[in-house]
C-alpha positions as a LaTeX table, in Angstrom:
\begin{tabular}{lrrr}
\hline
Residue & $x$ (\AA) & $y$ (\AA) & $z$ (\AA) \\
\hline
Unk1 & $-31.24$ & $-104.75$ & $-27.32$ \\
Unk2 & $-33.81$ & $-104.43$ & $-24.50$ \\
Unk3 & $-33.85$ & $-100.63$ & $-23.69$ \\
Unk4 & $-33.90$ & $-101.56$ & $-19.40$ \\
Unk5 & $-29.96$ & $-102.90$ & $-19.84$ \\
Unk6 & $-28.90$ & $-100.32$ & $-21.72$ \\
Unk7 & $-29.25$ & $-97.44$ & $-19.47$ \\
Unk8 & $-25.20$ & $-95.75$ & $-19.38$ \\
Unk9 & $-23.19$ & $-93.83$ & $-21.77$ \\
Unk10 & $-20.24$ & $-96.42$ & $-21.85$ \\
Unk11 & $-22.46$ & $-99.59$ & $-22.16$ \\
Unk12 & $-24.40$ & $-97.60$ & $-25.01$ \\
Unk13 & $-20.80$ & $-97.18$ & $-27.11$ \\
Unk14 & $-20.17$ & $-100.57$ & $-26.57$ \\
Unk15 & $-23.24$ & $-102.05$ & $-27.30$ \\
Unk16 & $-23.09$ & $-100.20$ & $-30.76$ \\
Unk17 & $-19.99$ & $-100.46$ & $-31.39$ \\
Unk18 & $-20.65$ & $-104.21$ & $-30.85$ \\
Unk19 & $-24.01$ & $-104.39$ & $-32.87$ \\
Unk20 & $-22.86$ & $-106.04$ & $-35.50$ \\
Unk21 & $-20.79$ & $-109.04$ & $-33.18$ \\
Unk22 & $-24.06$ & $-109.60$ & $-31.68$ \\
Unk23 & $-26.28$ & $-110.19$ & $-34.50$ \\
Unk24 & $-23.92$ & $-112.40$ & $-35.74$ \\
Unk25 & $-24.39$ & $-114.46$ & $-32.51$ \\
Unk26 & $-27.72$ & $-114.08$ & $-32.02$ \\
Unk27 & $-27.94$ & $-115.91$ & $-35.86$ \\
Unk28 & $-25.16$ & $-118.38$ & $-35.37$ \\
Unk29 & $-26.16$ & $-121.78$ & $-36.64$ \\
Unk30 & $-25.66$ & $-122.55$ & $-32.36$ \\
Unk31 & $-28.56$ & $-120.09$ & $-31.53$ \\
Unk32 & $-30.78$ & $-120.32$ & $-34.60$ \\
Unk33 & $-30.74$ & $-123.89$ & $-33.98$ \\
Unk34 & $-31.32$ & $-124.07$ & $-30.50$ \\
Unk35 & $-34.19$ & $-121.55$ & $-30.67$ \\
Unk36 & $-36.07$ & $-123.69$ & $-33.15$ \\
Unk37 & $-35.14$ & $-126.96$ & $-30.92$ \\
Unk38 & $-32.94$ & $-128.42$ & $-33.55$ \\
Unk39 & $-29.80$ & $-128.34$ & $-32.51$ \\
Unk40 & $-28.36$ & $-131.80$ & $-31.69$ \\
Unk41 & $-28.05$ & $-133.75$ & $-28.75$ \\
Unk42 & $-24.66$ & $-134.18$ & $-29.32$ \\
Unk43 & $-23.76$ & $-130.09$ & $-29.87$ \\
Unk44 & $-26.07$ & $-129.20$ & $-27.16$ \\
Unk45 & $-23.43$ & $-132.04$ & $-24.73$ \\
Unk46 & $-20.44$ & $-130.19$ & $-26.38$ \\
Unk47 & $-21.36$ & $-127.09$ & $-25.65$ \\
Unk48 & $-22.66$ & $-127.31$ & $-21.83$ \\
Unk49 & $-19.57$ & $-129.60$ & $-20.49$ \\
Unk50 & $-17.19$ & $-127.51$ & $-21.87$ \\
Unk51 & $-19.56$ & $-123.98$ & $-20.29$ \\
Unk52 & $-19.28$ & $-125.93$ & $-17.10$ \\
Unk53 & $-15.35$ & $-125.77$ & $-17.51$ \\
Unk54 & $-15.73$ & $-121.99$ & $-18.52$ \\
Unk55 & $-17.82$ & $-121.26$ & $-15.48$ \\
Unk56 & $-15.42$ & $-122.73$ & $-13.30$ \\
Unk57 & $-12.60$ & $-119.76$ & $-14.90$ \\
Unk58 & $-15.52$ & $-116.93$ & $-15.08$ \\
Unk59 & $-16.07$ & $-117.39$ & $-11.09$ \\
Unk60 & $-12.75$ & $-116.41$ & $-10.79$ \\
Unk61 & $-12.49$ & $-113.33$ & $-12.54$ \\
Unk62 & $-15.47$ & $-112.72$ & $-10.84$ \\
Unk63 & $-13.71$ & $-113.26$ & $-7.26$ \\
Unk64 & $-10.41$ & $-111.04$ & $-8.70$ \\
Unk65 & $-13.09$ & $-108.11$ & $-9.50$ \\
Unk66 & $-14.51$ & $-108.48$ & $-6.40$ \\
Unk67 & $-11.19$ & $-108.10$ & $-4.72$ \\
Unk68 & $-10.09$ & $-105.58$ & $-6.84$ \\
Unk69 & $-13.52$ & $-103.36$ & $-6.50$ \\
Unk70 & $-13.35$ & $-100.03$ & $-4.93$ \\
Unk71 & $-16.75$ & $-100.22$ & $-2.90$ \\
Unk72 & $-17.87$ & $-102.52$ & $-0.11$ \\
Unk73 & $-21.13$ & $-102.67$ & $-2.38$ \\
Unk74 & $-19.04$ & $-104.09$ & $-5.45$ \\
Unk75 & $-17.03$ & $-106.51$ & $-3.60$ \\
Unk76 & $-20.41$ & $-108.13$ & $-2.25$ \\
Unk77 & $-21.91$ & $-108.02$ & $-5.79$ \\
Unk78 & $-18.93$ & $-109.95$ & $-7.76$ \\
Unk79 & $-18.44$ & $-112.02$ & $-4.79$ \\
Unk80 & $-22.20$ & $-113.08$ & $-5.18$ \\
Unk81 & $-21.79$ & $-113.75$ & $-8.64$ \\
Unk82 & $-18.95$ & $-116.09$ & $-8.64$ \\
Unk83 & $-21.14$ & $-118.26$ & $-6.13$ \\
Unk84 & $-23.64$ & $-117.63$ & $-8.75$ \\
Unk85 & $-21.59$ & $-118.89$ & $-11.84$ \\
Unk86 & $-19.89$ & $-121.74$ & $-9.72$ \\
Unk87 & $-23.36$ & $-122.85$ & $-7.43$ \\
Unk88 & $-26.30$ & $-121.98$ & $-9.36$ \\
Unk89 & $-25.32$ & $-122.15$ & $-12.86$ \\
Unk90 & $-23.89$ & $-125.67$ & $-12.21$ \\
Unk91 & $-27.10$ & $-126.83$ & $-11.10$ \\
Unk92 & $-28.59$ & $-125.78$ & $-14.40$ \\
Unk93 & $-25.44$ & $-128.11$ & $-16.22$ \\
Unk94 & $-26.02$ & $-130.63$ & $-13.67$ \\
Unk95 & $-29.86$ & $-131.61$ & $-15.04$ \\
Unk96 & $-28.22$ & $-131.64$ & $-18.72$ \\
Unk97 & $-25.23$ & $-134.06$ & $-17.15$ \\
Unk98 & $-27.62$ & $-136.17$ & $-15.52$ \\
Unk99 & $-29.95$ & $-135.93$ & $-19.26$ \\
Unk100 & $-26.62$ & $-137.17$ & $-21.08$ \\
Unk101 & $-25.03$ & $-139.77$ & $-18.57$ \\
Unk102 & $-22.00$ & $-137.42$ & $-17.77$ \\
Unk103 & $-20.48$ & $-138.35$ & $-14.64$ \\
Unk104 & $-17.91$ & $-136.12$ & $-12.47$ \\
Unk105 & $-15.09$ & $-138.22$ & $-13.87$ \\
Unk106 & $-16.30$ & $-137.67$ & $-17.46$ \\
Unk107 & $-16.30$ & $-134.18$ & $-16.74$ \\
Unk108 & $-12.78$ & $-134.24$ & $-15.15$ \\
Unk109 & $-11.23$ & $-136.38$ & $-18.26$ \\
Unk110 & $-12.88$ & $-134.00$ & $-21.09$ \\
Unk111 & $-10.03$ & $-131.34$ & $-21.86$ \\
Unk112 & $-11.01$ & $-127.46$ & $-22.62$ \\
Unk113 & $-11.54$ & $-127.11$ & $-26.37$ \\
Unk114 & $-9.03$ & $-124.42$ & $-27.32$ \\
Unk115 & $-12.00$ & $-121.57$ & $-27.61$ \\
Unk116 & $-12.86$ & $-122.02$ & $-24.12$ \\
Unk117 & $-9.40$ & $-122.36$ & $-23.10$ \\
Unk118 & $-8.24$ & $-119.27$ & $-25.38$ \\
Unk119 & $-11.47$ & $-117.31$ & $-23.37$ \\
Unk120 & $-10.37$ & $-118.76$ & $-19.85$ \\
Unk121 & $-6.74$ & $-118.24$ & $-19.83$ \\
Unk122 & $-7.65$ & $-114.38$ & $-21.56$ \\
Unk123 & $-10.46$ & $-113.55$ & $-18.71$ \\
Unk124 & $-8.17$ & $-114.66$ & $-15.80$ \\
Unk125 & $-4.93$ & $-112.99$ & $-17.00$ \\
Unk126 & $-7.13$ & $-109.82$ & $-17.51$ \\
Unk127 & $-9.12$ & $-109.92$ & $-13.95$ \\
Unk128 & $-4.73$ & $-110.60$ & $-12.61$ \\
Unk129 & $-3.56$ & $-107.96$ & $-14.57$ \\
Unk130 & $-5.35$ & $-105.12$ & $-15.58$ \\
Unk131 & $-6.88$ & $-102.58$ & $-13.61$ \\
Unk132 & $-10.50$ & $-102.92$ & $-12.15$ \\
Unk133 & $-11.93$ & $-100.89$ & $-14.64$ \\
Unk134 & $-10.93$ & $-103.16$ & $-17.27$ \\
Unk135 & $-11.92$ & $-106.39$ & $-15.67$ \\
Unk136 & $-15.16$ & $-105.08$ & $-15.63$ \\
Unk137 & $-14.98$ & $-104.34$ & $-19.60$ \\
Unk138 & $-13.90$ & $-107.54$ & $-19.56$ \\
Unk139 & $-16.57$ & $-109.48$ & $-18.04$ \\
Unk140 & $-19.45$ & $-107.50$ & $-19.17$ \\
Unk141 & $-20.22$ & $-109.72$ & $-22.99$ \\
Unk142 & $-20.68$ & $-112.69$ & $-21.06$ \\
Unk143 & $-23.65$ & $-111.02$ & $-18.94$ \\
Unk144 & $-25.08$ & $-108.81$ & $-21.59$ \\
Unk145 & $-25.01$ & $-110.96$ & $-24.46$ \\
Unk146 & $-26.16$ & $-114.10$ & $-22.82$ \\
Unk147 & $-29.61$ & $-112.45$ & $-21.01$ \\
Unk148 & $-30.48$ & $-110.91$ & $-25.09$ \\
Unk149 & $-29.80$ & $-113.91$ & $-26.63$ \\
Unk150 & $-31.92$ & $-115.96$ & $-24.16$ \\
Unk151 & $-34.56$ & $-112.91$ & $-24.53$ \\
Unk152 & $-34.20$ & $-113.56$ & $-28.07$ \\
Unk153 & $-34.69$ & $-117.37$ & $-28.07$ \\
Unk154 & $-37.69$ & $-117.13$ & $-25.63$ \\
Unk155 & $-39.74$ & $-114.92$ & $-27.69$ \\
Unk156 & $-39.38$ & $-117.42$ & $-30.33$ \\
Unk157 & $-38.59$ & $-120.84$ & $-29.13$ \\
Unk158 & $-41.34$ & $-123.54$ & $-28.35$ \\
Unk159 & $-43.33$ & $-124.88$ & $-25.31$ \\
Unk160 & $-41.55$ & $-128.19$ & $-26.11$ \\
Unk161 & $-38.12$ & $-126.78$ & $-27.13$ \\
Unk162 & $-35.45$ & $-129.80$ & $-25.32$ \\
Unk163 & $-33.43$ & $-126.90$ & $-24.25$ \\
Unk164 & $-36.14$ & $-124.98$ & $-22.15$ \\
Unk165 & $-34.11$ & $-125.32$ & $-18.87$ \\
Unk166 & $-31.45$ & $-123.13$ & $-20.43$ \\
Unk167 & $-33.54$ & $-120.72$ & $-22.23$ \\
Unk168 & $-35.29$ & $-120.00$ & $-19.33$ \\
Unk169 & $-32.40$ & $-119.18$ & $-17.18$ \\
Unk170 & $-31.08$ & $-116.62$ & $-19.01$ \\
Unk171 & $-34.18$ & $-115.00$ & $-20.09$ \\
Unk172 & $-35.41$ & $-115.45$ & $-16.53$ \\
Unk173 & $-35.86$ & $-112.05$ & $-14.27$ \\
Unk174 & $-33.00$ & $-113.07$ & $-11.79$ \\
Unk175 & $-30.09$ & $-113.34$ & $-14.36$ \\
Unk176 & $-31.70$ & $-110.10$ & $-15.72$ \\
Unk177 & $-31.61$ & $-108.51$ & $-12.82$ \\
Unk178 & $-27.58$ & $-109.63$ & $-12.33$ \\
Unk179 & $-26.88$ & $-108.36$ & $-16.19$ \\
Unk180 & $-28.32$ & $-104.69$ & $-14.84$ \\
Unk181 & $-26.08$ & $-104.20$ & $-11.95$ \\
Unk182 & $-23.35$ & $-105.89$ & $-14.12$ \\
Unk183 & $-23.63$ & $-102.92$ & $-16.25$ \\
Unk184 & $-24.96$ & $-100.29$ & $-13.76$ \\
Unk185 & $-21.22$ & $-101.03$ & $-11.98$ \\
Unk186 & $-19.21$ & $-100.81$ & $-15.68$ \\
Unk187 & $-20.69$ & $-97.96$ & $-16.54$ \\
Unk188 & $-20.02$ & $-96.32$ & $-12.77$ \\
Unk189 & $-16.35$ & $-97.64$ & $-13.62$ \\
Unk190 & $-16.07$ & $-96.16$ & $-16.65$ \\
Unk191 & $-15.79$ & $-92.83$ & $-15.56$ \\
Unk192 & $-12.74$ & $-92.51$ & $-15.93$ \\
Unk193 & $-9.88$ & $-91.51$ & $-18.49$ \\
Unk194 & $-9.87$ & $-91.65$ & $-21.96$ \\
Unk195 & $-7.36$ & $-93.92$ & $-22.33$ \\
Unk196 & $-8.45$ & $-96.23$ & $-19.56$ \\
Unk197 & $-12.36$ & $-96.36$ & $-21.46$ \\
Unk198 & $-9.96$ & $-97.52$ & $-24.23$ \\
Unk199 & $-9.07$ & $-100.32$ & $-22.78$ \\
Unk200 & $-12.36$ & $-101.39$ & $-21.14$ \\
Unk201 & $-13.85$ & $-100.61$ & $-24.55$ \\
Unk202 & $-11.19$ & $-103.39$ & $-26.15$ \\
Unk203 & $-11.35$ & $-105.98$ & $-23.60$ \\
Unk204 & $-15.25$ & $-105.42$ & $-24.49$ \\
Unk205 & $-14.86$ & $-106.21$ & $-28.04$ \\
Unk206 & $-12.44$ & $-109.22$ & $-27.83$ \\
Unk207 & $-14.48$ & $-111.01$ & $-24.75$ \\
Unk208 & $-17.57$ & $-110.44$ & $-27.62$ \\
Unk209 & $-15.07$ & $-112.15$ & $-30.05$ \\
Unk210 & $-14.62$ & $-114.85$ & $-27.54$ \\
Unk211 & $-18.41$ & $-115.79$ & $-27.19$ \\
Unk212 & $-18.84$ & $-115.92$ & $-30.81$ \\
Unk213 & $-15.93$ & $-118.62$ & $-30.47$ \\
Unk214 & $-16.52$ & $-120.43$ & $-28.08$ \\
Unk215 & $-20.43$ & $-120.99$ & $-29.63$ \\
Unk216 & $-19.08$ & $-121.57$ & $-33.09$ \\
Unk217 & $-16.33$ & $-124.27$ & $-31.50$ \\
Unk218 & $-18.87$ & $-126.21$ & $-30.12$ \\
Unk219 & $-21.12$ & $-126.41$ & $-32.88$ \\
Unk220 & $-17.91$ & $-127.09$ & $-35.16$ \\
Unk221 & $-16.36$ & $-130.05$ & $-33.09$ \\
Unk222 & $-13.41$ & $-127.80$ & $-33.11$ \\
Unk223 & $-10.98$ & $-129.38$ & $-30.98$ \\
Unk224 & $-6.93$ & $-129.51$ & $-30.61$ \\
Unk225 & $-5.07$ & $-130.63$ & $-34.25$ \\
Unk226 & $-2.48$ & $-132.57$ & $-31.59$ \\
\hline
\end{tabular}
C-alpha cells in the first residue's frame, strides 16, 4: 500500500483488515496478466464494456453521496467525481471501443454480466439506503484498490504493454489525487459510532469482494446460466 493514501485511522483498519482481499487481486490471473501484456484481446473487450456499464451505476452512487454529504465541500467533490466516472473515464473506454470495433449499439445490446450487475444493483441500493457514512464505506474499494493496482502494474508492466492507456490512468497523479480525498472524506466520516464504523467497515469488505468478482467474471466468461 503506498503510505500517502493511507493517512486515517479508519482507512488503516480497513486496509488491513482487507490485506489479504487485495493481494489476491493484485495476483488475479486478470492483473498478473495484464501487467505482463498477456492478457487477451478478447478478456481485455470483456472486461472494459462491461466497466463502462459499471461506471454508468458508480456515477450514481457518486451523485446520491453527493446529495447525501453533510458539507458544501463534499457535495462538490462527489458531484465532480460522478462527471469524472461518467465523462472522463468513458473517454479512456472510448479509445479501447474504437481499438475493438464496438459501436454505441453494441454497447447498448451487451447485457451486465451478473458480477457487475450483483456490484451495481448492491452500490446503488447502498448510496439509496444507508446512511452517508456508509455510502462512503461503500465506495471507497473501487478508488483505493484501483490507483494500487495500477501503481502496481506500472512499476512492472512494459513500454509496449497494449493496455498502457489504462495503466496509466489509474497510476496517473490525477486519479491519485481523487483516491486521497476519497479517503481523506471516509475517514472524516468515520468518526462516528461504533456501530455505524461497523457498517462502513462491512460495506468496505463486500464492495472489496465485489472487485475481486467482477475481475475474475471477466476473465472467466462468466455470464447468465439462462
Amino acid at each position: 500500500m503506498a503510505e500517502d493514501l493511507s493517512a486515517g485511522r479508519f482507512s488503516q483498519e480497513a486496509w488491513a483488515r482487507n490485506l489479504a482481499a487485495y493481494e489476491a487481486i493484485r495476483t488475479m490471473p486478470f492483473n498478473a496478466e495484464l501487467a505482463d501484456g498477456s492478457l487477451s484481446a478478447e478478456r481485455f473487450r470483456r472486461y472494459i464494456v462491461q466497466d463502462a456499464h459499471y461506471l454508468i451505476g458508480f456515477g450514481r452512487a457518486l451523485a446520491l453521496a453527493a446529495a447525501k454529504a453533510p458539507h458544501p465541500d463534499r457535495i462538490v467533490q462527489f458531484a465532480r467525481g460522478a462527471e469524472t466516472a461518467i465523462v472522463v473515464e468513458r473517454a479512456l473506454h472510448g479509445g479501447f471501443f474504437q481499438e475493438y470495433g464496438i459501436d454505441a449499439g453494441t454497447f447498448a445490446a451487451t447485457p451486465l454480466s451478473p458480477a457487475c450487475d450483483h456490484y451495481v444493483a448492491w452500490l446503488i441500493a447502498t448510496a439509496y439506503a444507508e446512511p452517508y457514512e456508509v455510502v462512503l464505506g461503500a465506495l471507497l474499494p473501487c478508488f483505493w484498490i484501483y490507483a494500487e493496482v495500477g501503481r502496481d502494474i506500472f512499476a512492472r508492466a512494459k513500454p509496449d504493454n497494449p493496455y498502457r492507456a489504462w495503466i496509466d490512468t489509474y497510476a496517473g497523479e490525477e486519479f491519485g489525487a481523487a483516491v486521497a480525498a476519497m479517503i481523506a472524506a471516509t475517514d472524516e466520516a468515520a468518526d462516528a459510532s461504533p456501530a455505524l464504523r461497523a457498517r462502513m467497515h462491512a460495506a468496505y469488505t463486500h464492495a472489496t469482494r465485489l472487485e475481486f468478482g467482477f475481475w475474475d467474471s471477466a476473465y472467466r466468461d462468466l455470464t447468465w446460466a439462462l
